[in-house]
Tab-separated table of C-alpha atoms and ligand atoms in Angstrom:
chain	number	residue	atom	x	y	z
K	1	UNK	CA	-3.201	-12.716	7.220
K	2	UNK	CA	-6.685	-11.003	6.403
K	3	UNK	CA	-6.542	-7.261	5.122
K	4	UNK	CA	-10.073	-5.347	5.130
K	5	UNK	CA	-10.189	-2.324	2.673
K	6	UNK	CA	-13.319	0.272	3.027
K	7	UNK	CA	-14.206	2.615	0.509
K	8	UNK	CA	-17.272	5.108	0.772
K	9	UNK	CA	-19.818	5.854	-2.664
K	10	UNK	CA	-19.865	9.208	-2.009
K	11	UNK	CA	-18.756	11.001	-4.914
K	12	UNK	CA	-17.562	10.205	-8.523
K	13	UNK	CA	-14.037	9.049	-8.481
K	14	UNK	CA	-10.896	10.913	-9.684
K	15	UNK	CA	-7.457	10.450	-10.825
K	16	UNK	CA	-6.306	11.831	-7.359
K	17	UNK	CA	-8.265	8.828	-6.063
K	18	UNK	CA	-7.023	6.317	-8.888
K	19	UNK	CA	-2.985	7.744	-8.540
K	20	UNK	CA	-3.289	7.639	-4.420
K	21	UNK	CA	-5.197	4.496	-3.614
K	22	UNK	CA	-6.927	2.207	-6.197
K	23	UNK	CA	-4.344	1.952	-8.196
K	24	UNK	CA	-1.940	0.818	-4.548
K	25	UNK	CA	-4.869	-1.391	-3.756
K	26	UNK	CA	-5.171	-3.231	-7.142
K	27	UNK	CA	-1.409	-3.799	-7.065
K	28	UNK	CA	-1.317	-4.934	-3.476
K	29	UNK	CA	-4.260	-7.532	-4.096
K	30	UNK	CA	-2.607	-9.133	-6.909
K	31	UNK	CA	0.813	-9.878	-5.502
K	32	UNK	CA	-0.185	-10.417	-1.933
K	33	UNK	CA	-0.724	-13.997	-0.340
K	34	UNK	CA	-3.336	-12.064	2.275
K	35	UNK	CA	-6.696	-12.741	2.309
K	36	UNK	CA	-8.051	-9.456	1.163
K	37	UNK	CA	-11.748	-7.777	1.910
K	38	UNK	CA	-12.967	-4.983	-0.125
K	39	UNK	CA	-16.323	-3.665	1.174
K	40	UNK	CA	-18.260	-0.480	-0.451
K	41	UNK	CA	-19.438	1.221	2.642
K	42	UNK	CA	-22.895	2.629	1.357
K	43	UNK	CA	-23.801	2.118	4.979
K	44	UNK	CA	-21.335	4.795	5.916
K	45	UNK	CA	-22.147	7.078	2.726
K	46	UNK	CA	-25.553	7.579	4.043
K	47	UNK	CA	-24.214	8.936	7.612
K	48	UNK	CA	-25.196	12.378	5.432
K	49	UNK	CA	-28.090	12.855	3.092
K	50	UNK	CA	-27.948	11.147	-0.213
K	51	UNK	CA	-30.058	10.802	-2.880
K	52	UNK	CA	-31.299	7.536	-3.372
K	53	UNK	CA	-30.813	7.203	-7.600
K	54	UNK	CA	-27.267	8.888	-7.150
K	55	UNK	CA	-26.168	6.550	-4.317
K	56	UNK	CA	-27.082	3.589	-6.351
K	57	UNK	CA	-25.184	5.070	-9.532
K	58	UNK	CA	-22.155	5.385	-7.517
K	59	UNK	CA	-22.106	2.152	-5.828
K	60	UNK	CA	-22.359	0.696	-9.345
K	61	UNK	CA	-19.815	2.877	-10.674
K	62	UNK	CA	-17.086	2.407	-7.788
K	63	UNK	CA	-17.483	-1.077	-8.929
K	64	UNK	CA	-17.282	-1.175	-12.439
K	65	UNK	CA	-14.217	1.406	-11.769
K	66	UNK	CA	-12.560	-1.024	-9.123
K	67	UNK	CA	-12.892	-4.191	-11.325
K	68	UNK	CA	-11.852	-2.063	-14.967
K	69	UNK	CA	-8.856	-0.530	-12.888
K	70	UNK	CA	-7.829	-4.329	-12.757
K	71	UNK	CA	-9.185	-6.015	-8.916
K	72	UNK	CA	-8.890	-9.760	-9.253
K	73	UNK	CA	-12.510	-10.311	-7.773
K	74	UNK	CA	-11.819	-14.135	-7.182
K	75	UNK	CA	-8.998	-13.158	-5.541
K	76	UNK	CA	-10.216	-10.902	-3.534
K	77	UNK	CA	-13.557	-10.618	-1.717
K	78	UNK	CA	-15.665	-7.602	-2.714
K	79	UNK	CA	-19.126	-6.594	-1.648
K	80	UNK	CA	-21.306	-3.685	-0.766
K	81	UNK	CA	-21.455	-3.225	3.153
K	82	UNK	CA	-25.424	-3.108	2.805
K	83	UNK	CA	-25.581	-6.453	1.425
K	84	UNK	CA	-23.858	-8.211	4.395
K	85	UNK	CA	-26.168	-7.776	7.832
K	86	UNK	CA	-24.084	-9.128	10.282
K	87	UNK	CA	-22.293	-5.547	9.858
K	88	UNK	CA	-25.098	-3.263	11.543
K	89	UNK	CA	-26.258	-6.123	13.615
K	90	UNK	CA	-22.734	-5.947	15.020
K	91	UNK	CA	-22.570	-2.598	15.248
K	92	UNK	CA	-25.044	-2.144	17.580
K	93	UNK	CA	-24.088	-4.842	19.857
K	94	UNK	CA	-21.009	-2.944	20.165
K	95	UNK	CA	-22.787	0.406	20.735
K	96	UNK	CA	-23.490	-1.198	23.983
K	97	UNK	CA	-19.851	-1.566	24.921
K	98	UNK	CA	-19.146	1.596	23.826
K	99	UNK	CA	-18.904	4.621	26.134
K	100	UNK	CA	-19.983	8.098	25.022
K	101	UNK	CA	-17.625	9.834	25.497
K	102	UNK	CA	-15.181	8.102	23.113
K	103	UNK	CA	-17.443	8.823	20.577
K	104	UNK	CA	-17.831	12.521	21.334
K	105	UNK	CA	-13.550	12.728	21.176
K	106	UNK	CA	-13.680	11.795	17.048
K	107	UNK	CA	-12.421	14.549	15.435
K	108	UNK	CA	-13.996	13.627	11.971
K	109	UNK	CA	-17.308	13.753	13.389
K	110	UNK	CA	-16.401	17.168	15.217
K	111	UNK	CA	-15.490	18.230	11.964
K	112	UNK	CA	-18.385	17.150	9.779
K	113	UNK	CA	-20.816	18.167	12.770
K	114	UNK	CA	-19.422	21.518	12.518
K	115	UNK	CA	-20.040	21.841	8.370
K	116	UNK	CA	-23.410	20.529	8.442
K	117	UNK	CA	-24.168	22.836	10.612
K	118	UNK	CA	-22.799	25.697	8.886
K	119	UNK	CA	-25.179	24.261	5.917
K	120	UNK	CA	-28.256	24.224	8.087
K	121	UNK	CA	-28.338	20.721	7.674
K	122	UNK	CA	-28.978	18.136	10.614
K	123	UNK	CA	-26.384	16.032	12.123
K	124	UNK	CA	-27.828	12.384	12.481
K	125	UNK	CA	-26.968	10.044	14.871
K	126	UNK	CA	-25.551	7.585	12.243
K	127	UNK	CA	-22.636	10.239	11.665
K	128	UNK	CA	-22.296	10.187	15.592
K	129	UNK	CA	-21.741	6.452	15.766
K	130	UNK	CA	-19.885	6.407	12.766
K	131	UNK	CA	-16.689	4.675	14.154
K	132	UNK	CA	-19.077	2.035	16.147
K	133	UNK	CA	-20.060	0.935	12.517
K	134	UNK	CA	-16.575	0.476	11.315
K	135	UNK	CA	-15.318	-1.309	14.093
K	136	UNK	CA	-17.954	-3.802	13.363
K	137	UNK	CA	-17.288	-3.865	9.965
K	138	UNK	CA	-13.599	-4.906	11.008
K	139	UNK	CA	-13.736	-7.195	14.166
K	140	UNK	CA	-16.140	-8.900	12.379
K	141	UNK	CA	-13.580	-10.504	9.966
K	142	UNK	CA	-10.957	-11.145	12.606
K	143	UNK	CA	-9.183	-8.464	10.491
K	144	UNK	CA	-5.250	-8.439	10.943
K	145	UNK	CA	-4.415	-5.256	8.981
K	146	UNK	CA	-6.620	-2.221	7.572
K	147	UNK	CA	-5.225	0.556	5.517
K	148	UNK	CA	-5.900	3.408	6.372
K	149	UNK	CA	-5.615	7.489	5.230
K	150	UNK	CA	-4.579	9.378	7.809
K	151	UNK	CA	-7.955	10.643	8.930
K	152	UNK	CA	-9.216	7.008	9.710
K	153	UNK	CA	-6.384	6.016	11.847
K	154	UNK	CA	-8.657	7.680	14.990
K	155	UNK	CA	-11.356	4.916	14.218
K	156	UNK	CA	-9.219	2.195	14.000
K	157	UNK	CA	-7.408	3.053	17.525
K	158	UNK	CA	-11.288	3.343	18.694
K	159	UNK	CA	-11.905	-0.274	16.551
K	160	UNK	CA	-9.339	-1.596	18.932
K	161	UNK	CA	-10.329	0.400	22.394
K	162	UNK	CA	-13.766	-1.475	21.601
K	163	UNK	CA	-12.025	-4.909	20.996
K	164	UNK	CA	-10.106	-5.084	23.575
K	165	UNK	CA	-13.557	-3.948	25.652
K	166	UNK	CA	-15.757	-6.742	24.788
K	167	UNK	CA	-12.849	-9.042	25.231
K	168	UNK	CA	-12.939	-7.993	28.760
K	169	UNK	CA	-16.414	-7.895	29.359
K	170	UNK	CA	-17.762	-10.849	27.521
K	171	UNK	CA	-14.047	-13.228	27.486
K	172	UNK	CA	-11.559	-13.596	24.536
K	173	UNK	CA	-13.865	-12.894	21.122
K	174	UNK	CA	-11.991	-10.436	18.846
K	175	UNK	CA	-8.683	-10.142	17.371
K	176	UNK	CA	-7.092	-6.761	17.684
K	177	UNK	CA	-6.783	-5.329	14.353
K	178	UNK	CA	-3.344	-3.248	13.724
K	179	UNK	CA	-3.538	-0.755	10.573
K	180	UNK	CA	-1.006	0.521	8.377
K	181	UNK	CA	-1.328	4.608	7.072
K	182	UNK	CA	-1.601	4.565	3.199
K	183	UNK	CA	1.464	6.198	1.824
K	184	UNK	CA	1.034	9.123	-0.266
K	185	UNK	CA	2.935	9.006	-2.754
K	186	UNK	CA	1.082	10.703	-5.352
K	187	UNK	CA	-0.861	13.227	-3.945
K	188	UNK	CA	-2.535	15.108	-6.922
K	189	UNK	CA	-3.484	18.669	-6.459
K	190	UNK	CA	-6.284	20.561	-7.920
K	191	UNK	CA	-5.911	21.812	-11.943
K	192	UNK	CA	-7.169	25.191	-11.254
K	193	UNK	CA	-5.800	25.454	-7.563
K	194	UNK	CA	-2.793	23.761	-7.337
K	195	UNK	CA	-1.771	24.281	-3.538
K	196	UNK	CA	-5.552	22.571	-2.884
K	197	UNK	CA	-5.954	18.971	-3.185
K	198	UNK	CA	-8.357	17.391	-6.042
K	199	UNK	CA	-11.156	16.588	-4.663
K	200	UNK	CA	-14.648	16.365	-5.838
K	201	UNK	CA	-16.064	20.094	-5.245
K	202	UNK	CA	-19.152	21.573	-5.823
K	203	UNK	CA	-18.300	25.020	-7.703
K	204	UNK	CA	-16.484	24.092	-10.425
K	205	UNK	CA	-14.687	20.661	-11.811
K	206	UNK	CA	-12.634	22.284	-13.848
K	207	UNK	CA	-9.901	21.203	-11.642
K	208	UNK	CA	-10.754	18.043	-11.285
K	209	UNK	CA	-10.299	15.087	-13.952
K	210	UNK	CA	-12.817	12.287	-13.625
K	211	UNK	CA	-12.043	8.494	-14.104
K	212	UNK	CA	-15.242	8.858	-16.487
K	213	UNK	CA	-14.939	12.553	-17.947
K	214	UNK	CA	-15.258	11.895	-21.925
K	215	UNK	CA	-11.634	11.974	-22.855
K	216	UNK	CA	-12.122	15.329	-24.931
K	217	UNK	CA	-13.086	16.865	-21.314
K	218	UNK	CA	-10.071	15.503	-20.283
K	219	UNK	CA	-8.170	16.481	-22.808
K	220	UNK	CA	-9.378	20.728	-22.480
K	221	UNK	CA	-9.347	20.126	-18.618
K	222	UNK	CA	-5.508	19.559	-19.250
K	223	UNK	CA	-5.009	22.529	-21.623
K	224	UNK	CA	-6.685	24.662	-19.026
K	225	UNK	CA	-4.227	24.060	-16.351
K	226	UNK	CA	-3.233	26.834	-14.549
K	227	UNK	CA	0.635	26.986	-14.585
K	228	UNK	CA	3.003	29.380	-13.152
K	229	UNK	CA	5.250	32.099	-14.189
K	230	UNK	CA	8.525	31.335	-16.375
K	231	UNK	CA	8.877	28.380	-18.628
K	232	UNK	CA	10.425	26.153	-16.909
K	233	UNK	CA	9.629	22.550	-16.441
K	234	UNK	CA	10.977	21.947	-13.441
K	235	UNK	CA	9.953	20.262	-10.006
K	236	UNK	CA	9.766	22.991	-7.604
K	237	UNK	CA	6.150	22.832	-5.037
K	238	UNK	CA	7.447	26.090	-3.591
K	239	UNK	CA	7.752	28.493	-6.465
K	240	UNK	CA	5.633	26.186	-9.328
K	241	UNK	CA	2.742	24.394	-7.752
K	242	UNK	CA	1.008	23.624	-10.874
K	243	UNK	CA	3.857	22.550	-12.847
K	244	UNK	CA	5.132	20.605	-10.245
K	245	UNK	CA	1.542	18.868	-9.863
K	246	UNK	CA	1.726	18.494	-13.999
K	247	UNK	CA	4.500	16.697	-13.427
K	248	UNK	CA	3.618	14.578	-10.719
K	249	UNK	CA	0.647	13.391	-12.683
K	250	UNK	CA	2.772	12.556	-15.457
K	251	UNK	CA	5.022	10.740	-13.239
K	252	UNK	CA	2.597	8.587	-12.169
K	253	UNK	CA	0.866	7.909	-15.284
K	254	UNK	CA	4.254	7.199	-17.457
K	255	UNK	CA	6.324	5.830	-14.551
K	256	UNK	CA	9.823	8.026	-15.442
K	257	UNK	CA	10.852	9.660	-12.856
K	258	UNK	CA	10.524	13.625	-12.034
K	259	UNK	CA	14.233	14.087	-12.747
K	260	UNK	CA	13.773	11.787	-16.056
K	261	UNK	CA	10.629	14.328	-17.263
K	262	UNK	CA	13.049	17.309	-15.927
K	263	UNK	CA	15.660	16.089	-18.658
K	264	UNK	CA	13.074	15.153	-21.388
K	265	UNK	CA	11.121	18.474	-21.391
K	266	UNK	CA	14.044	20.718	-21.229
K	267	UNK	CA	12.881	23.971	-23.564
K	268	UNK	CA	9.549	22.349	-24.332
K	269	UNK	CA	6.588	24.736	-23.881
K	270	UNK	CA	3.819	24.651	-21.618
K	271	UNK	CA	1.583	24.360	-23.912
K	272	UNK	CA	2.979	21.047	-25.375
K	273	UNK	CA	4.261	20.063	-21.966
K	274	UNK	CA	0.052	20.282	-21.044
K	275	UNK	CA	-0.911	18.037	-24.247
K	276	UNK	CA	1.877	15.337	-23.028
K	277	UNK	CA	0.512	15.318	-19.751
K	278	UNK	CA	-3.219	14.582	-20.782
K	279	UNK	CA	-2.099	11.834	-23.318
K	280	UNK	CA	-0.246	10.338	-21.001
K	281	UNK	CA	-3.359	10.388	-18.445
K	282	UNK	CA	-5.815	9.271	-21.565
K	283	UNK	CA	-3.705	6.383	-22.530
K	284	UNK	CA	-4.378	4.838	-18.785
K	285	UNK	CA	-8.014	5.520	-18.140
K	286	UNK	CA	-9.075	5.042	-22.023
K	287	UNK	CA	-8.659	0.501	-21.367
K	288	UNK	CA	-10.154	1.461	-17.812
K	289	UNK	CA	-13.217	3.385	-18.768
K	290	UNK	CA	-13.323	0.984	-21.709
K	291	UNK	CA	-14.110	-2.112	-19.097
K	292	UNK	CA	-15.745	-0.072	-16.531
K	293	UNK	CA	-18.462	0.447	-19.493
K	294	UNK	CA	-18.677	-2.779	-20.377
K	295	UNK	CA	-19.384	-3.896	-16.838
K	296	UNK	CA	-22.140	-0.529	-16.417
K	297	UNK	CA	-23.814	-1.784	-19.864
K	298	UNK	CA	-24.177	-5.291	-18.013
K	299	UNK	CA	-25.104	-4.539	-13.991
K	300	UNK	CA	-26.476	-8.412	-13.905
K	301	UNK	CA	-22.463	-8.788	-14.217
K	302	UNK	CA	-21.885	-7.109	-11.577
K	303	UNK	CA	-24.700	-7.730	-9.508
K	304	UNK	CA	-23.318	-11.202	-9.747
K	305	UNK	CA	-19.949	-10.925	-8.720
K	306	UNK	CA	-20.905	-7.963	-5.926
K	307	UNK	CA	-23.519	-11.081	-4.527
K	308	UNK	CA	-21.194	-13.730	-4.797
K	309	UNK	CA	-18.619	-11.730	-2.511
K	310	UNK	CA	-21.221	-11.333	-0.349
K	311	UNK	CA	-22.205	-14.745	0.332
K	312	UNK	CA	-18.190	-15.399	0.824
K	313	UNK	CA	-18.223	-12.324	3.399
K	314	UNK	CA	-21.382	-13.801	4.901
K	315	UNK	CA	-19.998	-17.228	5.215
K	316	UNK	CA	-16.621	-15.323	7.825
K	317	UNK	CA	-19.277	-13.107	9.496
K	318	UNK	CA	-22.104	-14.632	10.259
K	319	UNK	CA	-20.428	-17.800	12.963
K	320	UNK	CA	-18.317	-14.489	14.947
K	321	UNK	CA	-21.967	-12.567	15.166
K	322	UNK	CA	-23.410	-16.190	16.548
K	323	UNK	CA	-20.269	-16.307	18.979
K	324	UNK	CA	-20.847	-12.584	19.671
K	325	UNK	CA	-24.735	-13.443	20.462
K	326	UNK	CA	-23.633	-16.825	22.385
K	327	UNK	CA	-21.153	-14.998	24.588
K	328	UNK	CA	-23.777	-11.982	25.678
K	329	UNK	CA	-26.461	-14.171	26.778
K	330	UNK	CA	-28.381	-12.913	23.741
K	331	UNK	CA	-31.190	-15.558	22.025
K	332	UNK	CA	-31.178	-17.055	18.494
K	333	UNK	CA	-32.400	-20.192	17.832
K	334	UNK	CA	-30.621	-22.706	14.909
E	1	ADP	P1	-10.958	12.535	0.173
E	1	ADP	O1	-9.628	12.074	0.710
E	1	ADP	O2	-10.877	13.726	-0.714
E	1	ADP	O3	-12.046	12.609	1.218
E	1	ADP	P2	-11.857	9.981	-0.539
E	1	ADP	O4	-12.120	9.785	0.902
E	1	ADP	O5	-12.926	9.623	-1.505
E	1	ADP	O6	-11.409	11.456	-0.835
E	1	ADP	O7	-10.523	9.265	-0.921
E	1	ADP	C1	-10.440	7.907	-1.181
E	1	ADP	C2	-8.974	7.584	-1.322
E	1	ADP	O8	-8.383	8.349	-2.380
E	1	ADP	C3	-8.151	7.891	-0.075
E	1	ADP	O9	-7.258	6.832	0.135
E	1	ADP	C4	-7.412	9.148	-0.411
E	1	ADP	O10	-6.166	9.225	0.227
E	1	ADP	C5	-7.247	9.063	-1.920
E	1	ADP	N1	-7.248	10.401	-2.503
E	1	ADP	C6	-8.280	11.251	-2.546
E	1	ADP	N2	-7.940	12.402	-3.156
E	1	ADP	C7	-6.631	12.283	-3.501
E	1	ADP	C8	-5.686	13.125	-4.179
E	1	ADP	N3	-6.018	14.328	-4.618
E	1	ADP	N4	-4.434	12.656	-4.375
E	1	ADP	C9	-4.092	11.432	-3.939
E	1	ADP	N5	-4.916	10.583	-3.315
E	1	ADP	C10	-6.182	10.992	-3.081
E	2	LIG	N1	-14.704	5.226	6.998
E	2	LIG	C1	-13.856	4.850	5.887
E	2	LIG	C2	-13.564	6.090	5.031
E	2	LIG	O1	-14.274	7.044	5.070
E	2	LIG	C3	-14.518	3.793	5.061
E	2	LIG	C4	-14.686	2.541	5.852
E	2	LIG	C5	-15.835	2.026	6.343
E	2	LIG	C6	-13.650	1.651	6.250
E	2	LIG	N2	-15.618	0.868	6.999
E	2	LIG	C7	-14.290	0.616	6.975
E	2	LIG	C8	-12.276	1.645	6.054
E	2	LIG	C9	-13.545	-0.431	7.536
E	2	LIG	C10	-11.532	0.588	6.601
E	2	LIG	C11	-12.168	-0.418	7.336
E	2	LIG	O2	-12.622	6.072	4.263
């Protein structure tokens, strides 16, 4: 079975991000049999603005962060979407195939459409034809499974309308992909606003912990947590949100359970409950941020093994996009 993983450079990553999905990926990809594709979709980062010198940082950094946090890159095959052309060559054979109006239903682009314009900003036709993009990026493989957050599960239903499309058009070409909704079992919430999810925002990061925050940042971004009234330490999202977030992220940095931590911190202060929490958080990113440097001191490193998954993504891609051509009447010679 082949499993295709996408992951946008858009922002610096955070424990949120480690806790609900690299972590689940880097564990899946070393005791799975499947074939697994990991692909850094700059290509879709760039759908809005970005600046050229920070895009490049963060493609570099997502990475380092993805091989430190433990990806088996011979296992698995990782490259940046840019690198492989087969991808937007694809996509636009299947813009062809694609009606309009299934484009115009995505509610992710009705949703971005709508805050760009509230910034003044423009709305290109890359974030339009978005999905058209992925679905290449998929079909391409002969992709069996993709996981998925919940907000991508719309593009992969579209991935297979526009399978199952050219299949009719053009004769049987591409497998239709079925994808699986990341579970989320550690969703971490925001330090400062614990009933809002961490996230990478632009006011203030105060609430949110870097992979790559210096770990004395980490350290006062802990003792700065906003917790709730009482002094309790006990699990309760109602009535303690930020507690019950503390605890969650200690949970799924230590591995005891919430009813374990319940027990353990029974009459301990917030204050030292806080410190726990951030040592706890420390003692997993330290080895990680430890590697990830290593590998941003030495990009020829990764350069290497980011070119070397390319050529192996190349090598799947490149005879379905010859197929692709074959079967539309399109020319190529060789
Ligand atoms: P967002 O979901 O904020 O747009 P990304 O798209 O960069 O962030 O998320 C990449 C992955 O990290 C997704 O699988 C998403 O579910 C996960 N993730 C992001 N933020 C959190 C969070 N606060 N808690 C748990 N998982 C998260
Ligand atoms: N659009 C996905 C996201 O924002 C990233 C992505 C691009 C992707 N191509 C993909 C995910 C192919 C799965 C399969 O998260």
């Amino acid at each position: 079975m082949r499993v295709l993983s996408g992951i946008k450079p858009s922002g610096e990553l955070h424990i949120g991000n480690y806790f609900g999905a690299i972590k689940q990926l880097v564990e899946f990809i070393n005791t799975t049999d499947d074939e697994v594709i990991v692909m850094i979709a700059d290509l879709h980062a760039i759908t809005v603005y970005q600046d050229p010198q920070y895009l490049k940082e963060r493609i570099y950094e997502l990475a380092a962060l993805y091989f430190a946090s433990g990806i088996d890159y011979n296992k698995a095959i990782v490259f940046v979407q840019s690198d492989n052309p087969d991808h937007p060559y694809l996509a636009w054979l299947f813009d062809t195939v694609t009606p309009y109006g299934w484009l115009t239903r995505m509610t992710q682009f009705k949703d971005k459409r709508q805050k760009l314009k509230n910034y003044g900003d423009i709305v290109s036709v890359g974030l339009f034809n978005y999905p058209v993009l992925m679905a290449a990026d998929i079909l391409i493989y002969d992709t069996d499974l993709v996981p998925v957050g919940e907000d991508q599960v719309q593009h992969v239903e579209l991935t297979r309308d526009i399978a199952k499309r050219f299949n009719k058009l053009y004769g049987d070409t591409f497998k239709v992909p079925e994808y699986k909704i990341n579970k989320t079992t550690a969703r971490i919430m925001d330090l400062q606003v614990p009933t809002r999810k961490m996230s990478k925002s632009e006011e203030s990061t105060l609430g949110c912990v870097f992979m790559l925050d210096p770990i004395d940042v980490i350290v006062q971004k802990f003792k700065k947590a906003v917790t709730d009234s009482g002094h309790e330490i006990k699990f309760d999202k109602q009535n303690k949100p930020g507690i019950s977030n503390l605890m969650a992220i200690l949970s799924a940095a230590s591995g005891k359970s919430l009813k374990q931590i319940e027990e353990e911190y029974e009459g301990v202060s917030y204050a030292r409950f806080k410190q726990d929490v951030a040592e706890a958080v420390v003692e997993v990113l330290r080895p990680i941020q430890r590697k990830a440097k290593e590998f941003l001191a030495d990009p020829s490193q990764v350069d290497a093994i980011l070119h070397e998954g390319a050529e192996r993504a190349r090598e799947l891609s490149y005879p379905k996009l010859l197929e692709v051509l074959n079967k539309m009447g399109l020319y190529h010679h060789g």
